[in-house]
């Protein structure tokens, strides 16, 4: 039986991954900070699908958190077949006036925790010549975005890092996928304190379930990247290939200004 480790599994896209994978008989290791939500999800999925679900309450921005996750799975003798690096958040606003601690935490969670967990589990997957890593970036990865500058840059990192690893690992039987969702119905916009007017421009939102289905379809095909959310999001992701970067970022500054 396969086991999936999912970060940020207490809600949104991470929870949708947990539900999807549990329904396919996979055991789960769920990581996030919200103890009650994770325990409830674990109880529901265990009773419905007769699987093993381990819950790890961790703030992945804290030093040592990824070591603790890895040590736990090693001590329990759990082989991770799917690593879903999903936990992440953004912070809307003018960078100069933003909370430095929050910006640092975006880097710690969206980049460092993802790199550290990948670095721990990938060698084991290579040894087994089998394994899957899905890193959740965003369509924000394809261009700089004013007023969510650190967030968009963090996702550009995830996209670049993931595609490099996809190429490195093709001959090891380890599949690496970068999932790039467009606007999706989760707690993301509230958590990032997006102004209503800006969030409302994303009227056409995907569901977390669509993001998960798109990811597994792309993983099966052996793709390195998938943009979720249909034609419009694919067009946005490709704009930076056609429009000069400075023109594009000037346009986005107007779109994202409150
Ligand atoms: N929704 C969108 O429109 C959208 C679009 C593109 C990409 N994404 C990406 O999708 C991923 C999932 O976000 P979502 O949309 O599902 O948002 P969400 O509903 O806010 O979920 C975020 C998840 O990350 C966890 N998390 C946050 N801070 C954490 C920390 N310090 N340590 C451990 N876990 C933490 C949260 O759990 P706790 O609060 O319990 O810790 C929660 O489970 C993120 O990487 C996001 O950037 C979202």
Coordinates of C-alpha atoms and ligand atoms in Angstrom, one line a residue:
X1 CA 0.0 0.0 0.0
X2 CA 1.4 3.5 -0.9
X3 CA 1.8 6.3 1.5
X4 CA 1.4 10.0 0.8
X5 CA 2.9 12.8 3.0
X6 CA 0.8 16.0 2.5
X7 CA 1.8 19.3 3.9
X8 CA -1.0 21.9 4.5
X9 CA -3.6 19.1 4.6
X10 CA -6.0 20.8 7.1
X11 CA -7.9 22.7 4.3
X12 CA -8.1 23.8 0.7
X13 CA -6.0 22.0 -1.9
X14 CA -4.0 19.9 0.6
X15 CA -7.2 18.5 2.1
X16 CA -8.5 17.7 -1.4
X17 CA -5.3 15.8 -2.1
X18 CA -5.9 13.8 1.2
X19 CA -9.5 13.0 0.2
X20 CA -8.5 12.0 -3.3
X21 CA -5.6 9.8 -2.2
X22 CA -7.5 8.2 0.6
X23 CA -10.3 7.2 -1.8
X24 CA -7.6 5.3 -3.8
X25 CA -6.6 3.3 -0.8
X26 CA -3.4 5.2 0.1
X27 CA -2.2 5.7 3.6
X28 CA -1.6 9.3 4.6
X29 CA 0.7 11.4 6.8
X30 CA -1.0 14.8 7.2
X31 CA 1.0 17.8 8.3
X32 CA -0.3 21.3 9.3
X33 CA -0.8 23.5 12.4
X34 CA -4.5 23.0 13.0
X35 CA -4.8 20.0 15.3
X36 CA -8.6 19.7 15.5
X37 CA -9.0 19.9 11.7
X38 CA -6.3 17.4 11.0
X39 CA -7.6 14.9 13.6
X40 CA -11.2 15.2 12.3
X41 CA -10.0 14.6 8.7
X42 CA -7.9 11.6 9.8
X43 CA -10.8 10.1 11.7
X44 CA -13.2 10.6 8.7
X45 CA -10.8 9.1 6.1
X46 CA -9.7 6.2 8.3
X47 CA -13.2 5.1 9.0
X48 CA -14.4 5.6 5.4
X49 CA -11.5 4.0 3.6
X50 CA -9.9 1.6 6.1
X51 CA -6.5 3.3 5.7
X52 CA -3.7 4.3 8.1
X53 CA -3.6 8.1 8.7
X54 CA -0.8 9.7 10.8
X55 CA -1.2 13.3 11.9
X56 CA 1.7 15.6 12.6
X57 CA 1.0 19.0 14.1
X58 CA 3.8 21.2 12.9
X59 CA 4.5 24.8 12.0
X60 CA 6.8 24.2 9.0
X61 CA 8.2 27.7 9.3
X62 CA 9.9 26.7 12.6
X63 CA 13.5 25.5 12.6
X64 CA 13.7 21.8 12.9
X65 CA 10.1 21.1 11.8
X66 CA 11.0 19.3 8.6
X67 CA 13.6 17.3 10.5
X68 CA 10.9 16.3 13.0
X69 CA 8.6 15.2 10.1
X70 CA 11.3 13.1 8.5
X71 CA 12.4 11.6 11.8
X72 CA 8.9 10.6 12.6
X73 CA 8.3 8.7 9.3
X74 CA 11.7 7.1 9.6
X75 CA 11.1 5.9 13.2
X76 CA 7.6 4.6 12.2
X77 CA 9.2 2.7 9.2
X78 CA 6.9 4.6 6.8
X79 CA 8.1 4.8 3.2
X80 CA 6.8 7.9 1.5
X81 CA 5.7 7.2 -2.1
X82 CA 4.1 10.5 -2.7
X83 CA 5.4 13.8 -1.2
X84 CA 2.9 16.6 -1.7
X85 CA 4.6 19.9 -0.9
X86 CA 1.4 22.0 -0.7
X87 CA 1.6 24.2 2.4
X88 CA 1.9 27.8 1.5
X89 CA 0.5 31.3 1.9
X90 CA 0.7 34.8 0.5
X91 CA 0.5 38.3 1.9
X92 CA -1.1 41.2 -0.1
X93 CA 0.3 44.7 0.1
X94 CA 3.1 47.1 -0.6
X95 CA 6.3 45.3 0.3
X96 CA 7.9 48.3 1.9
X97 CA 5.1 48.6 4.4
X98 CA 4.6 44.9 5.0
X99 CA 5.4 42.9 8.1
X100 CA 9.0 41.6 7.7
X101 CA 8.3 38.5 9.8
X102 CA 5.4 37.5 7.6
X103 CA 7.4 38.0 4.4
X104 CA 10.2 35.8 6.0
X105 CA 7.7 33.1 6.9
X106 CA 6.5 33.0 3.2
X107 CA 10.1 32.2 2.2
X108 CA 10.4 29.7 5.1
X109 CA 7.2 27.9 4.2
X110 CA 6.8 28.2 0.4
X111 CA 10.5 27.7 -0.3
X112 CA 12.6 26.4 2.5
X113 CA 10.3 23.7 3.9
X114 CA 9.6 22.5 0.4
X115 CA 13.3 22.3 -0.4
X116 CA 14.1 20.6 2.9
X117 CA 11.4 17.9 2.7
X118 CA 12.3 17.2 -0.9
X119 CA 16.0 16.9 0.0
X120 CA 15.1 14.4 2.8
X121 CA 12.8 12.1 0.8
X122 CA 14.2 12.3 -2.7
X123 CA 17.3 10.2 -2.0
X124 CA 15.1 7.4 -0.6
X125 CA 12.9 7.5 -3.7
X126 CA 16.0 7.4 -5.9
X127 CA 17.2 4.3 -4.0
X128 CA 13.9 2.6 -4.4
X129 CA 13.8 3.8 -8.1
X130 CA 10.2 4.8 -7.4
X131 CA 8.4 7.8 -6.0
X132 CA 6.4 11.0 -6.7
X133 CA 6.8 14.6 -5.6
X134 CA 4.1 17.1 -6.4
X135 CA 5.1 20.7 -5.6
X136 CA 2.3 23.2 -5.5
X137 CA 3.4 26.5 -7.1
X138 CA 0.8 28.8 -8.8
X139 CA 0.2 30.7 -12.0
X140 CA 1.8 33.5 -10.0
X141 CA 5.1 31.6 -10.8
X142 CA 5.2 32.7 -14.4
X143 CA 5.7 36.5 -13.9
X144 CA 6.5 39.0 -11.1
X145 CA 3.4 40.3 -9.4
X146 CA 3.3 43.6 -7.6
X147 CA 1.7 43.7 -4.2
X148 CA 2.3 39.9 -3.7
X149 CA 5.9 40.3 -4.7
X150 CA 7.5 37.8 -2.3
X151 CA 4.7 35.3 -2.8
X152 CA 5.0 35.4 -6.6
X153 CA 8.8 35.1 -6.4
X154 CA 8.5 32.2 -4.0
X155 CA 6.3 30.4 -6.6
X156 CA 8.8 31.2 -9.4
X157 CA 11.4 29.4 -7.3
X158 CA 9.1 26.4 -6.8
X159 CA 8.5 26.2 -10.6
X160 CA 12.2 26.5 -11.5
X161 CA 13.4 24.1 -8.8
X162 CA 10.7 21.5 -9.6
X163 CA 11.4 21.5 -13.4
X164 CA 15.2 21.1 -12.7
X165 CA 14.5 18.1 -10.5
X166 CA 12.0 16.6 -13.0
X167 CA 14.9 16.5 -15.5
X168 CA 17.4 15.2 -12.9
X169 CA 15.1 12.4 -11.9
X170 CA 13.7 11.1 -15.1
X171 CA 16.2 8.2 -15.1
X172 CA 15.6 7.3 -11.5
X173 CA 11.9 6.4 -11.9
X174 CA 11.0 9.3 -9.7
X175 CA 8.3 11.6 -11.0
X176 CA 8.4 15.3 -10.1
X177 CA 5.5 17.6 -11.0
X178 CA 5.0 21.3 -10.5
X179 CA 1.3 22.0 -10.1
X180 CA 0.4 25.6 -10.9
X181 CA -3.2 26.4 -9.9
X182 CA -5.0 29.6 -10.9
X183 CA -7.4 31.2 -8.4
X184 CA -9.0 28.3 -6.4
X185 CA -11.8 28.3 -3.9
X186 CA -9.9 28.0 -0.6
X187 CA -8.9 30.1 2.4
X188 CA -5.9 31.5 0.5
X189 CA -7.3 34.9 -0.4
X190 CA -8.6 35.6 3.1
X191 CA -5.3 34.4 4.7
X192 CA -3.4 36.7 2.3
X193 CA -5.7 39.6 3.2
X194 CA -6.5 40.3 -0.5
X195 CA -8.8 43.4 -0.8
X196 CA -12.3 42.4 -1.9
X197 CA -12.0 44.3 -5.1
X198 CA -8.9 42.5 -6.2
X199 CA -10.2 39.0 -5.1
X200 CA -13.4 39.7 -7.0
X201 CA -11.4 40.0 -10.3
X202 CA -10.9 36.2 -9.8
X203 CA -14.6 35.5 -10.1
X204 CA -13.9 32.3 -12.1
X205 CA -12.3 30.1 -9.5
X206 CA -11.4 26.5 -9.8
X207 CA -12.2 24.0 -7.1
X208 CA -9.4 22.3 -5.1
X209 CA -10.7 18.9 -6.5
X210 CA -10.0 20.1 -10.1
X211 CA -6.4 21.1 -9.1
X212 CA -5.9 17.6 -7.7
X213 CA -7.4 15.8 -10.7
X214 CA -5.3 17.9 -13.1
X215 CA -2.1 17.1 -11.1
X216 CA -2.7 13.3 -11.2
X217 CA -3.5 13.4 -14.9
X218 CA -0.2 15.3 -15.6
X219 CA 1.8 13.0 -13.3
X220 CA 0.5 10.0 -15.2
X221 CA 1.6 11.6 -18.5
X222 CA 5.1 12.3 -17.1
X223 CA 4.7 16.1 -17.4
X224 CA 6.9 18.4 -15.4
X225 CA 4.3 21.2 -15.1
X226 CA 0.5 21.5 -15.1
X227 CA -1.4 24.8 -15.1
X228 CA -4.8 24.2 -13.6
X229 CA -8.0 26.0 -14.3
X230 CA -8.5 25.9 -18.0
X231 CA -7.7 28.0 -21.0
X232 CA -7.7 31.4 -19.3
X233 CA -5.0 30.3 -16.8
X234 CA -2.9 28.7 -19.5
X235 CA -3.1 31.9 -21.5
X236 CA -2.0 33.9 -18.4
X237 CA 0.9 31.5 -17.8
X238 CA 2.1 32.0 -21.3
X239 CA 1.8 35.8 -21.4
X240 CA 5.4 36.2 -20.2
X241 CA 6.6 34.4 -23.4
X242 CA 5.0 37.0 -25.6
X243 CA 4.8 40.3 -23.7
X244 CA 8.0 42.0 -22.6
X245 CA 8.5 41.4 -18.9
X246 CA 8.6 45.2 -18.0
X247 CA 5.3 45.8 -20.0
X248 CA 3.7 42.8 -18.3
X249 CA 4.7 43.8 -14.8
X250 CA 3.5 47.4 -15.4
X251 CA 0.1 46.0 -16.5
X252 CA -0.1 43.8 -13.5
X253 CA 0.8 46.7 -11.1
X254 CA -2.5 48.3 -12.3
X255 CA -4.4 45.1 -12.0
X256 CA -3.3 44.3 -8.5
X257 CA -3.3 47.8 -7.0
X258 CA -6.0 48.2 -4.4
Ligands
LIG1 N1 -6.2 29.1 -3.6 C1 -5.6 29.6 -4.7 O1 -6.1 30.4 -5.4 C2 -4.2 29.1 -5.0 C3 -3.7 29.4 -6.3 C4 -2.4 29.0 -6.6 C5 -1.6 28.3 -5.7 N2 -2.1 28.0 -4.4 C6 -1.2 27.3 -3.5 O2 -1.9 26.2 -3.0 C7 -1.3 25.8 -1.8 C8 -2.4 25.5 -0.8 O3 -3.1 26.7 -0.5 P1 -4.7 26.7 -0.4 O4 -5.2 27.5 -1.6 O5 -5.3 25.4 -0.2 O6 -4.9 27.7 0.8 P2 -5.4 27.4 2.3 O7 -6.8 26.9 2.3 O8 -5.1 28.6 3.1 O9 -4.5 26.2 2.8 C9 -3.1 26.4 3.2 C10 -2.7 25.2 4.0 O10 -1.3 25.4 4.4 C11 -1.2 25.2 5.8 N3 -0.2 26.0 6.4 C12 -0.2 27.4 6.4 N4 0.9 27.8 7.1 C13 1.5 26.7 7.6 C14 2.6 26.5 8.4 N5 3.3 27.5 8.9 N6 3.0 25.2 8.7 C15 2.3 24.2 8.2 N7 1.2 24.3 7.4 C16 0.8 25.6 7.1 C17 -2.6 25.5 6.3 O11 -2.9 24.7 7.5 P3 -2.8 25.3 9.0 O12 -3.3 26.7 9.0 O13 -3.6 24.3 9.8 O14 -1.3 25.2 9.4 C18 -3.5 24.9 5.2 O15 -3.7 23.5 5.4 C19 -0.4 27.0 -1.3 O16 0.9 26.6 -1.6 C20 -0.9 28.1 -2.2 O17 0.2 29.0 -2.5 C21 -3.4 28.4 -4.1

